[in-house]
Coordinates of N, CA and C in Angstrom, one line a residue:
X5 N 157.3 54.1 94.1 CA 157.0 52.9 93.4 C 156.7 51.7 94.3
X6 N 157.4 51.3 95.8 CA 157.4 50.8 96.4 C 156.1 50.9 97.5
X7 N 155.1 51.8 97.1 CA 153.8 52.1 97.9 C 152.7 50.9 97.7
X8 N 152.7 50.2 97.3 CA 152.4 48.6 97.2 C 152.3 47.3 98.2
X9 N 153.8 48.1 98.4 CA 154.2 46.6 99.1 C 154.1 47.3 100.7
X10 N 153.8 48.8 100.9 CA 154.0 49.5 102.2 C 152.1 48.9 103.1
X11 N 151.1 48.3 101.6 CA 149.7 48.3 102.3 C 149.5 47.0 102.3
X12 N 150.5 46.0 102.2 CA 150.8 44.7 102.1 C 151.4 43.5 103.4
X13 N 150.4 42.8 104.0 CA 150.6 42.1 105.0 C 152.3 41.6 105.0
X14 N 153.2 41.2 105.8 CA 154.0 40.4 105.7 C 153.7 38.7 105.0
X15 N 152.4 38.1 105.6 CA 151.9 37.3 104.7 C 151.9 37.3 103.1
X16 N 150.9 38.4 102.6 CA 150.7 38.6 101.5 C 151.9 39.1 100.8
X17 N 153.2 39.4 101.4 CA 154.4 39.8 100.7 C 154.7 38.7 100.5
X18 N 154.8 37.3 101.4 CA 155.1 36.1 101.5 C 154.4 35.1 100.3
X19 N 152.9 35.3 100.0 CA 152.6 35.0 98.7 C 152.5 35.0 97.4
X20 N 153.0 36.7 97.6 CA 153.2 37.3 96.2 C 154.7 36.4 96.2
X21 N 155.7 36.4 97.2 CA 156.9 36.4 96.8 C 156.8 34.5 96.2
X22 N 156.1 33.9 96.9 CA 155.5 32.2 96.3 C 155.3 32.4 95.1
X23 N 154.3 33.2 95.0 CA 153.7 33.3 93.1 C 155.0 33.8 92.1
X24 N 155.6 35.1 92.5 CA 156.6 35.2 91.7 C 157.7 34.5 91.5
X25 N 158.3 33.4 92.5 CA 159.2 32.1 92.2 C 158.5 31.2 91.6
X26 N 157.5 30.8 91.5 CA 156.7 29.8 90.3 C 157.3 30.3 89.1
X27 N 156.6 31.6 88.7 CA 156.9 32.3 87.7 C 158.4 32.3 87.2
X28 N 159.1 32.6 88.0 CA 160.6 32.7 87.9 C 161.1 31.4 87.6
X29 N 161.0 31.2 86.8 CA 161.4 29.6 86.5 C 163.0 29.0 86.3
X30 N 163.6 29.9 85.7 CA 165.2 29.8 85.9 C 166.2 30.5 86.9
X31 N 165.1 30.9 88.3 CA 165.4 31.5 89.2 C 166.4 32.1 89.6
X32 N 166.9 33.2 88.6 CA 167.5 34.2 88.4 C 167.0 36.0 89.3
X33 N 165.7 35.7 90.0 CA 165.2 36.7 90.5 C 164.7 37.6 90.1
X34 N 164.6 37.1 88.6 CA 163.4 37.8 87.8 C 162.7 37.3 86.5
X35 N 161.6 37.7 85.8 CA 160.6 36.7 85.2 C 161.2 37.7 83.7
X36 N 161.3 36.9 82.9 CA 162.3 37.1 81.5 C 160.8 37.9 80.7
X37 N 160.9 38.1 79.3 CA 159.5 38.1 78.4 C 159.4 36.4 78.2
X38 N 159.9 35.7 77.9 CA 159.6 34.1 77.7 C 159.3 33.3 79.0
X39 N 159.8 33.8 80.0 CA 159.0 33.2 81.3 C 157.2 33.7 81.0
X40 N 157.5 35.3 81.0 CA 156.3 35.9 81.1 C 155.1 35.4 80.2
X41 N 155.4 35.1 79.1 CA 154.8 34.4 78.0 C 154.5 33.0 78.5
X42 N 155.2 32.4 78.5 CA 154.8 30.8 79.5 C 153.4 30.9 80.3
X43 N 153.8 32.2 81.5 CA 152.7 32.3 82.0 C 151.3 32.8 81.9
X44 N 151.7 33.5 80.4 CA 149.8 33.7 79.8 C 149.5 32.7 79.0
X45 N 150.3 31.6 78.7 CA 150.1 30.7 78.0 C 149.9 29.6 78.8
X46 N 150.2 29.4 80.2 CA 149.4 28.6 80.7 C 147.8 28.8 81.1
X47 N 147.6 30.2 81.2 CA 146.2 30.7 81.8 C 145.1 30.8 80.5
X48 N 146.1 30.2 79.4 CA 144.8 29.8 78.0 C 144.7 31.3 77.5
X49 N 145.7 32.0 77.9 CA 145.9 33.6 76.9 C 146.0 33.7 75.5
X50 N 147.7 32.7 75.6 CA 148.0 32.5 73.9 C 147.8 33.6 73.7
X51 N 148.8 35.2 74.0 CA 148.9 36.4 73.0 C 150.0 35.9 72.0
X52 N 149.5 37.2 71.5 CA 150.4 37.2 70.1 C 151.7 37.8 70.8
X53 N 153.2 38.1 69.7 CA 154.0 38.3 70.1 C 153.9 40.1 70.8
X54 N 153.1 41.1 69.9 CA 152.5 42.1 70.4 C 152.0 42.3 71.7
X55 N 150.7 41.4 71.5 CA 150.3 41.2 72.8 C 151.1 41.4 74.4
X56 N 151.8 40.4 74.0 CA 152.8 39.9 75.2 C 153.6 41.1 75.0
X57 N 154.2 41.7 73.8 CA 155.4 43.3 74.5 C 154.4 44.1 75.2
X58 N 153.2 44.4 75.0 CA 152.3 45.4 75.1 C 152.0 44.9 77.0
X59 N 151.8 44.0 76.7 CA 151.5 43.3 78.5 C 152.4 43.1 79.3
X60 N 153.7 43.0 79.0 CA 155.1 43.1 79.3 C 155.8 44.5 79.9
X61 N 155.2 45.4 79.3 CA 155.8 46.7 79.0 C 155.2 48.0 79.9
X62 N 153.6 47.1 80.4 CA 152.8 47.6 82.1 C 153.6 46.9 83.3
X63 N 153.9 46.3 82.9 CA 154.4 45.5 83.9 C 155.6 45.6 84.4
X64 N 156.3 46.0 83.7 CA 157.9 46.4 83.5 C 158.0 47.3 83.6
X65 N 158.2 48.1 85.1 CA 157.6 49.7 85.3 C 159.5 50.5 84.6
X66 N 160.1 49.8 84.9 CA 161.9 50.3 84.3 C 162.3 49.9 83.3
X67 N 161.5 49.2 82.4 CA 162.0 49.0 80.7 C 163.2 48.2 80.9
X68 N 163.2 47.5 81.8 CA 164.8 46.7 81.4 C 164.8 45.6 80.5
X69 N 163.1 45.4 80.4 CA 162.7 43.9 79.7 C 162.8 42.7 80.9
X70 N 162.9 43.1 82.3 CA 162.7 41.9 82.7 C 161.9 42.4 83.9
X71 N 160.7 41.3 84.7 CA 160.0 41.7 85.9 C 161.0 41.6 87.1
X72 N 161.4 42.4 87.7 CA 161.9 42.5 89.0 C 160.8 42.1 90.3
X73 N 160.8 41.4 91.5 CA 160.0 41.4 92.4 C 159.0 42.6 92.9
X74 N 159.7 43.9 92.6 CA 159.3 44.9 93.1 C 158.1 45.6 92.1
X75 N 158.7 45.3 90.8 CA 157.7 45.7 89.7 C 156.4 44.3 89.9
X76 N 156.4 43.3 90.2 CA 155.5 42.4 90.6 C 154.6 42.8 91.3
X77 N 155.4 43.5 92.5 CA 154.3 43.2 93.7 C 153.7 45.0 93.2
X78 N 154.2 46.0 92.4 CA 153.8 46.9 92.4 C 152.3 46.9 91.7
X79 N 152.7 45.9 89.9 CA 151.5 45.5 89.4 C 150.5 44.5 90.2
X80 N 150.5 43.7 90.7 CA 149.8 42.8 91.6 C 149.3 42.5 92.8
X81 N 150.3 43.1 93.0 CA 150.4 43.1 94.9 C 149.3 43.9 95.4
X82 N 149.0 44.9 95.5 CA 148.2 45.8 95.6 C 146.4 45.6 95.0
X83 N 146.7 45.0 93.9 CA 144.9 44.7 93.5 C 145.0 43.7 93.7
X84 N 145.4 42.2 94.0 CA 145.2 41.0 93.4 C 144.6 40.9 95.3
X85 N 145.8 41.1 96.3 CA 145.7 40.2 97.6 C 144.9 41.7 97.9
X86 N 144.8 42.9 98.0 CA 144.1 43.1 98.8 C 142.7 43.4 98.9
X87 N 142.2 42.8 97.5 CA 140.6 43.2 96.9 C 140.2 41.6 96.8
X88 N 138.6 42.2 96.9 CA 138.1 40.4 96.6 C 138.0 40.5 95.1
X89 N 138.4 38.9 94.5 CA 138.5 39.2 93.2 C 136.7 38.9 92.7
X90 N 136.3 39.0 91.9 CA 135.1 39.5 91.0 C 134.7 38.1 90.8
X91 N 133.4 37.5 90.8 CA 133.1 36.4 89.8 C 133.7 35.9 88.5
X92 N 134.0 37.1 87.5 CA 134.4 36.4 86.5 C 136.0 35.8 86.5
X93 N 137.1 36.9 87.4 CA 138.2 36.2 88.0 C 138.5 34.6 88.4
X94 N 137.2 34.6 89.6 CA 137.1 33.7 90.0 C 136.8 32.5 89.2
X95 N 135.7 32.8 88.0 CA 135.7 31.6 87.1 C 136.8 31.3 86.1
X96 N 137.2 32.8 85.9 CA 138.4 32.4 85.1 C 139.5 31.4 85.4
X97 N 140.1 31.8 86.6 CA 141.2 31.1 87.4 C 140.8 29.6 87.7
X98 N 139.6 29.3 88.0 CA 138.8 27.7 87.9 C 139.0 27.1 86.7
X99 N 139.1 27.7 85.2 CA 138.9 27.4 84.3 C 140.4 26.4 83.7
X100 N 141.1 27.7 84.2 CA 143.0 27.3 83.7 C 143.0 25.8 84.6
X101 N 142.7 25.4 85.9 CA 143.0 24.9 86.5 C 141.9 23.5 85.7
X102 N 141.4 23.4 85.7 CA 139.5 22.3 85.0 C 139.6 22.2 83.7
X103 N 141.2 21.4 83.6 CA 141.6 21.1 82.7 C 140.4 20.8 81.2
X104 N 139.6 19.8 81.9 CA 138.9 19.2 80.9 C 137.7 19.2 80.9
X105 N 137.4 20.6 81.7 CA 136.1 21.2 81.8 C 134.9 20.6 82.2
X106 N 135.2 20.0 83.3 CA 134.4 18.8 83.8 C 133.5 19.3 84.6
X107 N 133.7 20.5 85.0 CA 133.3 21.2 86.3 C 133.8 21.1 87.5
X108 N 135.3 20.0 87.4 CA 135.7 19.6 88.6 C 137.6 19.9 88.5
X109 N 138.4 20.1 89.4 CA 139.4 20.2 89.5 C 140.2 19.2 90.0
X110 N 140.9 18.1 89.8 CA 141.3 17.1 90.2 C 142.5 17.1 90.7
X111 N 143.7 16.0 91.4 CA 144.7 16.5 92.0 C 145.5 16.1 90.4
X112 N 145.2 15.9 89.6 CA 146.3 15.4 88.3 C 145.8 16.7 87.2
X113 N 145.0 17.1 87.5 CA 144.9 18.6 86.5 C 146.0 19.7 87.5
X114 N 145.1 19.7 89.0 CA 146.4 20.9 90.0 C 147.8 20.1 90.1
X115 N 148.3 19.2 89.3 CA 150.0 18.9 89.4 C 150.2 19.2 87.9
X116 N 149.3 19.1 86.7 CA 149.6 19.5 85.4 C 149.7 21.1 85.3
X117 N 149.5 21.6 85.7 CA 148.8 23.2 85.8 C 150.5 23.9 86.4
X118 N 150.5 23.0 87.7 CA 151.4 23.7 88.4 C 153.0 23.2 88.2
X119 N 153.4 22.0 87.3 CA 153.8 21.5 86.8 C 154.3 22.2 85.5
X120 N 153.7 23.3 84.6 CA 153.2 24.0 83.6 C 153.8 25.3 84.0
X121 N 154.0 25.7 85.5 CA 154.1 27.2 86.0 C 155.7 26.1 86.7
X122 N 156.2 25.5 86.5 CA 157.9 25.0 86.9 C 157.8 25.2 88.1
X123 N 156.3 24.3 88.9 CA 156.4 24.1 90.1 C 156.4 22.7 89.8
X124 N 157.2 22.2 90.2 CA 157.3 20.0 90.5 C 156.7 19.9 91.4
X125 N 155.7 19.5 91.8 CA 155.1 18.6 92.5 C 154.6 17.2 92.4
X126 N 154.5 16.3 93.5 CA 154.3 14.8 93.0 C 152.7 15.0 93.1
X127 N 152.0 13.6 92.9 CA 151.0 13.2 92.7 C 150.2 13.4 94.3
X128 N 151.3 13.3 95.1 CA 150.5 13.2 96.5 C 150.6 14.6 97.2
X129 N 151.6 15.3 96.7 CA 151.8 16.6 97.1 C 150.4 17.7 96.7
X130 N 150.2 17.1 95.1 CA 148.8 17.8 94.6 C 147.7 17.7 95.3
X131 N 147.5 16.0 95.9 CA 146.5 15.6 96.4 C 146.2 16.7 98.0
X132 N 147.3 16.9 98.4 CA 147.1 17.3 99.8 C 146.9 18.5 99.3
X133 N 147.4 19.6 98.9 CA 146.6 20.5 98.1 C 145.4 21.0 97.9
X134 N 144.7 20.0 97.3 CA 143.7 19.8 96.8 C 143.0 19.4 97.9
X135 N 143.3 18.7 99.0 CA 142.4 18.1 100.3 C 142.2 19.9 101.1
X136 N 142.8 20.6 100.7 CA 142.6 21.3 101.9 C 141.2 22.4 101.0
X137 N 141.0 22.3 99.9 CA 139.7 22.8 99.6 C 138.4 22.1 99.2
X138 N 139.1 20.7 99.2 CA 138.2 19.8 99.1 C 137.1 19.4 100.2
X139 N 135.8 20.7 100.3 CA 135.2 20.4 102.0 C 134.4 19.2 101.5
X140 N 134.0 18.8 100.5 CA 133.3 17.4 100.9 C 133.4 16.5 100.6
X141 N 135.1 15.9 100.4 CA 135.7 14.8 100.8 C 135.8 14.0 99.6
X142 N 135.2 14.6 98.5 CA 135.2 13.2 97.0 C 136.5 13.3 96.0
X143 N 137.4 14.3 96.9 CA 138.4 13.9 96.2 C 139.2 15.0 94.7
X144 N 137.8 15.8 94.8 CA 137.6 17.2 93.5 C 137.2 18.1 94.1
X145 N 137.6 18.9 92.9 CA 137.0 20.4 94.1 C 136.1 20.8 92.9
X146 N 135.1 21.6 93.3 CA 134.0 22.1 92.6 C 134.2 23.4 92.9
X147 N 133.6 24.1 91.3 CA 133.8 26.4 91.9 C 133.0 26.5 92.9
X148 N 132.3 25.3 93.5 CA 131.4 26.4 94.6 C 132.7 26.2 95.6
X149 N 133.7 25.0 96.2 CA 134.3 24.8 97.2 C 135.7 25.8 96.6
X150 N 135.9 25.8 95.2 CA 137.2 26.6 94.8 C 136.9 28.0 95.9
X151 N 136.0 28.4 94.7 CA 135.2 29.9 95.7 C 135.1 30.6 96.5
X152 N 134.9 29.1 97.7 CA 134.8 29.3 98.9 C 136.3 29.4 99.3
X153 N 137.2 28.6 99.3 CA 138.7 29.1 99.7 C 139.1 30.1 99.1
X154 N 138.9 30.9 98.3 CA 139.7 32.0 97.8 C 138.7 32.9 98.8
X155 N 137.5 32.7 99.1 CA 136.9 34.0 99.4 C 137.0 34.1 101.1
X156 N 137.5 32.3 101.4 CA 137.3 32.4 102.6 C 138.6 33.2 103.7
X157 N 139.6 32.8 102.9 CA 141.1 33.3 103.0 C 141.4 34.3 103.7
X158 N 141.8 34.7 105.3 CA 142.0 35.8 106.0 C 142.2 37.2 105.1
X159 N 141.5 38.1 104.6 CA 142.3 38.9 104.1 C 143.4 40.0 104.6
X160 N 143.1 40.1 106.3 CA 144.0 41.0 107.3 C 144.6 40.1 108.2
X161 N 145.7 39.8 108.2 CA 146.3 39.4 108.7 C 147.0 39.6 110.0
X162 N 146.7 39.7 111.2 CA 147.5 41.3 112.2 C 148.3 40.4 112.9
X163 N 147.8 39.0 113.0 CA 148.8 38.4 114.1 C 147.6 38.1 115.6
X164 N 146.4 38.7 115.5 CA 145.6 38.5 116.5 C 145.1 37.8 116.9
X165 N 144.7 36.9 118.0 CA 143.3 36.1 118.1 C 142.8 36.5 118.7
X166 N 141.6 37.4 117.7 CA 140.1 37.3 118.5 C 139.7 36.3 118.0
X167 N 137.9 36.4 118.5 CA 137.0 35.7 118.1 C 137.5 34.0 117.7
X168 N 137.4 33.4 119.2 CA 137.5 31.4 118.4 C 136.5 31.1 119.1

């Protein structure tokens, strides 16, 4: 079950373990069904209560009713960090964040969003955030600059420097 985490950078263990404390909201060390629910309900899912057992219950590789880290990185860990994700991924994930469908992502939508997933962040904490995919400087990020940081993102990590 743990074959997941064996094809997984120390980094990308490091990320998942970031994403699954967002998630873990009453940081108990594991994501409840009502955490879990929060978070398809921030990504504009809104299942039904079905839904969510049915999506709960792939995920929950031991039936205990709650995500453990291990069942996380088993469901996730493995497709999410080490594949490029797809266009429509890509638009999707732009969309949760582009609040108000502007075509643009601002630093007060990325502090509502993440704010939403029981990460606190301030206004300036978002902003710097948001500066580091913001390549041309106006302050928003556009899916072509989103895009470009998710796709640009080391996917192998070894610890090496070649090529500068």
């Amino acid at each position: 079950m743990k074959e997941a985490a064996h094809n997984l950078t120390p980094r990308q263990l490091e990320e998942l373990r970031d994403i699954f404390n967002c998630f873990d909201t009453d940081g108990n060390g594991t994501i409840s069904r009502d955490e879990f629910a929060q978070i398809l309900s921030v990504v504009s899912l809104d299942p039904s209560s079905v839904q969510i057992k049915l999506l709960m219950s792939q995920v929950d590789i031991n039936g205990d009713g709650q995500i453990a880290f291990d069942e996380f990185v088993e469901c996730f860990g493995a497709k999410e960090l080490t594949s490029t994700p797809d266009a429509a991924t890509l638009q999707e994930t732009f969309r949760v964040f582009d609040k108000d469908n502007d075509g643009y992502i601002t630093s007060a939508e990325l502090q509502t969003v993440l704010q939403q997933m029981g990460v606190e962040v301030t206004g300036s904490e978002a902003a710097d955030i948001l500066a580091e995919a913001d390549r041309d400087g106006d302050g928003r990020v556009t899916f072509e600059e989103f895009k470009k940081m998710i796709l640009d993102k080391p996917s192998n990590e070894q610890g090496t420097s070649s090529s500068q």
